[in-house]
Amino acid sequence: MAEPDPLVVAVNIIANVVRSVHLKRALSEIDPEPRLNFWRGIYGNLLDIAVIDWCKLFGSDDEEHQKTHWKNVIAAPEHASFRQELYDALATDKDGYAAYWKEMKDYRDQHAVHRDFKKNDVTHYPVLEGALASCRVYYRHVIVKLRAKGVNRYPEDLDAYGKAFADQAREIARAALAATNGFEERVF
């Protein structure tokens, strides 16, 4: 079986980050403090998968299996300009981006993937606006390469896709949360 195109894999991971962030936001907008563990688990899982998937794109690039890391998809001569686009999109500089990267990777390493019981419970959750902004930059590069290969099934504009998904997610979240209003928490 042929190995999947890293561009297609990357675009699907980017889309999953966008969907996870917007779905978590939609749920939190409607019920910021859910009383049922069912919803608390979903909210937490959405945060975790957004961070885990973001790290597949922007985390450690020295792991051999990280074929979707931007440094393995974007040609080496373009790395400096890509980094600058990231800094601009996040309204930061090299040090600010490094701090954001560390925040995301530390959350992934210590809480989402490898629970570090020596650390205290999470006191600070990653802000996902930077994840969305960096995914937009990466998506713009990937979509150009996919279009050059004749792959046209993905949306041109990631922001428009994200907005449409968020609008639908709010509608569904409102109905889903309302459907569980009559439930009382019976388990820890």
mmCIF file with all atom_site columns, C-alpha atoms in Angstrom, residues 101-184:
data_model
loop_
_atom_site.group_PDB
_atom_site.id
_atom_site.type_symbol
_atom_site.label_atom_id
_atom_site.label_alt_id
_atom_site.label_comp_id
_atom_site.label_asym_id
_atom_site.label_entity_id
_atom_site.label_seq_id
_atom_site.pdbx_PDB_ins_code
_atom_site.Cartn_x
_atom_site.Cartn_y
_atom_site.Cartn_z
_atom_site.occupancy
_atom_site.B_iso_or_equiv
_atom_site.pdbx_formal_charge
_atom_site.auth_seq_id
_atom_site.auth_comp_id
_atom_site.auth_asym_id
_atom_site.auth_atom_id
_atom_site.pdbx_PDB_model_num
ATOM 1  C CA . TRP A 1 101 ? 5.713   26.503 21.330 1.00 0.00 ? 101 TRP A CA 1
ATOM 2  C CA . LYS A 1 102 ? 6.986   25.528 24.787 1.00 0.00 ? 102 LYS A CA 1
ATOM 3  C CA . GLU A 1 103 ? 3.565   26.148 26.350 1.00 0.00 ? 103 GLU A CA 1
ATOM 4  C CA . MET A 1 104 ? 1.881   23.889 23.797 1.00 0.00 ? 104 MET A CA 1
ATOM 5  C CA . LYS A 1 105 ? 4.542   21.184 23.895 1.00 0.00 ? 105 LYS A CA 1
ATOM 6  C CA . ASP A 1 106 ? 4.744   21.177 27.706 1.00 0.00 ? 106 ASP A CA 1
ATOM 7  C CA . TYR A 1 107 ? 0.968   20.800 27.962 1.00 0.00 ? 107 TYR A CA 1
ATOM 8  C CA . ARG A 1 108 ? 1.091   17.929 25.465 1.00 0.00 ? 108 ARG A CA 1
ATOM 9  C CA . ASP A 1 109 ? 4.020   16.234 27.178 1.00 0.00 ? 109 ASP A CA 1
ATOM 10 C CA . GLN A 1 110 ? 2.958   16.709 30.780 1.00 0.00 ? 110 GLN A CA 1
ATOM 11 C CA . HIS A 1 111 ? -0.818  16.422 30.572 1.00 0.00 ? 111 HIS A CA 1
ATOM 12 C CA . ALA A 1 112 ? -2.287  15.289 27.263 1.00 0.00 ? 112 ALA A CA 1
ATOM 13 C CA . VAL A 1 113 ? 0.079   12.483 26.259 1.00 0.00 ? 113 VAL A CA 1
ATOM 14 C CA . HIS A 1 114 ? 2.537   11.681 29.033 1.00 0.00 ? 114 HIS A CA 1
ATOM 15 C CA . ARG A 1 115 ? 0.927   12.464 32.366 1.00 0.00 ? 115 ARG A CA 1
ATOM 16 C CA . ASP A 1 116 ? 3.674   13.740 34.632 1.00 0.00 ? 116 ASP A CA 1
ATOM 17 C CA . PHE A 1 117 ? 2.506   12.965 38.156 1.00 0.00 ? 117 PHE A CA 1
ATOM 18 C CA . LYS A 1 118 ? 5.492   14.815 39.598 1.00 0.00 ? 118 LYS A CA 1
ATOM 19 C CA . LYS A 1 119 ? 3.950   18.040 38.297 1.00 0.00 ? 119 LYS A CA 1
ATOM 20 C CA . ASN A 1 120 ? 0.994   19.665 39.960 1.00 0.00 ? 120 ASN A CA 1
ATOM 21 C CA . ASP A 1 121 ? -2.360  19.621 38.251 1.00 0.00 ? 121 ASP A CA 1
ATOM 22 C CA . VAL A 1 122 ? -2.765  21.921 35.307 1.00 0.00 ? 122 VAL A CA 1
ATOM 23 C CA . THR A 1 123 ? -2.956  25.537 36.413 1.00 0.00 ? 123 THR A CA 1
ATOM 24 C CA . HIS A 1 124 ? -2.686  27.089 32.977 1.00 0.00 ? 124 HIS A CA 1
ATOM 25 C CA . TYR A 1 125 ? -4.266  25.883 29.775 1.00 0.00 ? 125 TYR A CA 1
ATOM 26 C CA . PRO A 1 126 ? -2.865  26.795 26.370 1.00 0.00 ? 126 PRO A CA 1
ATOM 27 C CA . VAL A 1 127 ? -4.518  29.638 24.515 1.00 0.00 ? 127 VAL A CA 1
ATOM 28 C CA . LEU A 1 128 ? -5.587  28.212 21.183 1.00 0.00 ? 128 LEU A CA 1
ATOM 29 C CA . GLU A 1 129 ? -5.722  31.420 19.147 1.00 0.00 ? 129 GLU A CA 1
ATOM 30 C CA . GLY A 1 130 ? -2.045  30.943 18.358 1.00 0.00 ? 130 GLY A CA 1
ATOM 31 C CA . ALA A 1 131 ? -2.743  27.395 17.200 1.00 0.00 ? 131 ALA A CA 1
ATOM 32 C CA . LEU A 1 132 ? -5.393  28.676 14.789 1.00 0.00 ? 132 LEU A CA 1
ATOM 33 C CA . ALA A 1 133 ? -3.129  31.461 13.517 1.00 0.00 ? 133 ALA A CA 1
ATOM 34 C CA . SER A 1 134 ? -0.188  29.130 12.909 1.00 0.00 ? 134 SER A CA 1
ATOM 35 C CA . CYS A 1 135 ? -2.463  26.564 11.226 1.00 0.00 ? 135 CYS A CA 1
ATOM 36 C CA . ARG A 1 136 ? -3.682  29.288 8.839  1.00 0.00 ? 136 ARG A CA 1
ATOM 37 C CA . VAL A 1 137 ? -0.086  29.975 7.786  1.00 0.00 ? 137 VAL A CA 1
ATOM 38 C CA . TYR A 1 138 ? 0.691   26.301 7.267  1.00 0.00 ? 138 TYR A CA 1
ATOM 39 C CA . TYR A 1 139 ? -2.594  25.715 5.420  1.00 0.00 ? 139 TYR A CA 1
ATOM 40 C CA . ARG A 1 140 ? -1.874  28.521 2.941  1.00 0.00 ? 140 ARG A CA 1
ATOM 41 C CA . HIS A 1 141 ? 1.396   26.822 2.016  1.00 0.00 ? 141 HIS A CA 1
ATOM 42 C CA . VAL A 1 142 ? -0.042  23.313 1.860  1.00 0.00 ? 142 VAL A CA 1
ATOM 43 C CA . ILE A 1 143 ? -3.086  24.283 -0.197 1.00 0.00 ? 143 ILE A CA 1
ATOM 44 C CA . VAL A 1 144 ? -0.877  25.895 -2.861 1.00 0.00 ? 144 VAL A CA 1
ATOM 45 C CA . LYS A 1 145 ? 1.145   22.676 -3.134 1.00 0.00 ? 145 LYS A CA 1
ATOM 46 C CA . LEU A 1 146 ? -2.012  20.552 -3.279 1.00 0.00 ? 146 LEU A CA 1
ATOM 47 C CA . ARG A 1 147 ? -3.534  22.746 -5.982 1.00 0.00 ? 147 ARG A CA 1
ATOM 48 C CA . ALA A 1 148 ? -0.319  22.367 -8.007 1.00 0.00 ? 148 ALA A CA 1
ATOM 49 C CA . LYS A 1 149 ? -0.846  18.586 -7.791 1.00 0.00 ? 149 LYS A CA 1
ATOM 50 C CA . GLY A 1 150 ? -4.438  18.962 -9.004 1.00 0.00 ? 150 GLY A CA 1
ATOM 51 C CA . VAL A 1 151 ? -5.980  18.271 -5.587 1.00 0.00 ? 151 VAL A CA 1
ATOM 52 C CA . ASN A 1 152 ? -8.967  20.597 -5.301 1.00 0.00 ? 152 ASN A CA 1
ATOM 53 C CA . ARG A 1 153 ? -11.222 18.947 -2.719 1.00 0.00 ? 153 ARG A CA 1
ATOM 54 C CA . TYR A 1 154 ? -10.128 21.159 0.185  1.00 0.00 ? 154 TYR A CA 1
ATOM 55 C CA . PRO A 1 155 ? -11.474 24.658 0.821  1.00 0.00 ? 155 PRO A CA 1
ATOM 56 C CA . GLU A 1 156 ? -9.431  27.574 -0.420 1.00 0.00 ? 156 GLU A CA 1
ATOM 57 C CA . ASP A 1 157 ? -9.961  29.661 2.705  1.00 0.00 ? 157 ASP A CA 1
ATOM 58 C CA . LEU A 1 158 ? -9.341  28.035 6.091  1.00 0.00 ? 158 LEU A CA 1
ATOM 59 C CA . ASP A 1 159 ? -10.913 30.973 7.945  1.00 0.00 ? 159 ASP A CA 1
ATOM 60 C CA . ALA A 1 160 ? -14.153 30.659 5.968  1.00 0.00 ? 160 ALA A CA 1
ATOM 61 C CA . TYR A 1 161 ? -14.159 26.920 6.621  1.00 0.00 ? 161 TYR A CA 1
ATOM 62 C CA . GLY A 1 162 ? -13.541 27.518 10.335 1.00 0.00 ? 162 GLY A CA 1
ATOM 63 C CA . LYS A 1 163 ? -16.339 30.091 10.530 1.00 0.00 ? 163 LYS A CA 1
ATOM 64 C CA . ALA A 1 164 ? -18.817 27.786 8.774  1.00 0.00 ? 164 ALA A CA 1
ATOM 65 C CA . PHE A 1 165 ? -17.827 24.914 11.048 1.00 0.00 ? 165 PHE A CA 1
ATOM 66 C CA . ALA A 1 166 ? -18.105 27.122 14.145 1.00 0.00 ? 166 ALA A CA 1
ATOM 67 C CA . ASP A 1 167 ? -21.576 28.328 13.124 1.00 0.00 ? 167 ASP A CA 1
ATOM 68 C CA . GLN A 1 168 ? -22.775 24.766 12.667 1.00 0.00 ? 168 GLN A CA 1
ATOM 69 C CA . ALA A 1 169 ? -21.023 23.601 15.847 1.00 0.00 ? 169 ALA A CA 1
ATOM 70 C CA . ARG A 1 170 ? -22.813 26.259 17.923 1.00 0.00 ? 170 ARG A CA 1
ATOM 71 C CA . GLU A 1 171 ? -26.171 25.154 16.544 1.00 0.00 ? 171 GLU A CA 1
ATOM 72 C CA . ILE A 1 172 ? -25.475 21.487 17.273 1.00 0.00 ? 172 ILE A CA 1
ATOM 73 C CA . ALA A 1 173 ? -23.862 22.210 20.663 1.00 0.00 ? 173 ALA A CA 1
ATOM 74 C CA . ARG A 1 174 ? -26.869 24.239 21.749 1.00 0.00 ? 174 ARG A CA 1
ATOM 75 C CA . ALA A 1 175 ? -29.203 21.316 20.954 1.00 0.00 ? 175 ALA A CA 1
ATOM 76 C CA . ALA A 1 176 ? -26.882 18.682 22.443 1.00 0.00 ? 176 ALA A CA 1
ATOM 77 C CA . LEU A 1 177 ? -26.318 20.570 25.686 1.00 0.00 ? 177 LEU A CA 1
ATOM 78 C CA . ALA A 1 178 ? -30.041 21.276 25.995 1.00 0.00 ? 178 ALA A CA 1
ATOM 79 C CA . ALA A 1 179 ? -30.765 17.586 25.504 1.00 0.00 ? 179 ALA A CA 1
ATOM 80 C CA . THR A 1 180 ? -28.771 16.760 28.645 1.00 0.00 ? 180 THR A CA 1
ATOM 81 C CA . ASN A 1 181 ? -30.224 19.505 30.879 1.00 0.00 ? 181 ASN A CA 1
ATOM 82 C CA . GLY A 1 182 ? -32.454 17.027 32.720 1.00 0.00 ? 182 GLY A CA 1
ATOM 83 C CA . PHE A 1 183 ? -29.602 14.717 33.651 1.00 0.00 ? 183 PHE A CA 1
ATOM 84 C CA . GLU A 1 184 ? -28.069 14.779 37.110 1.00 0.00 ? 184 GLU A CA 1
#
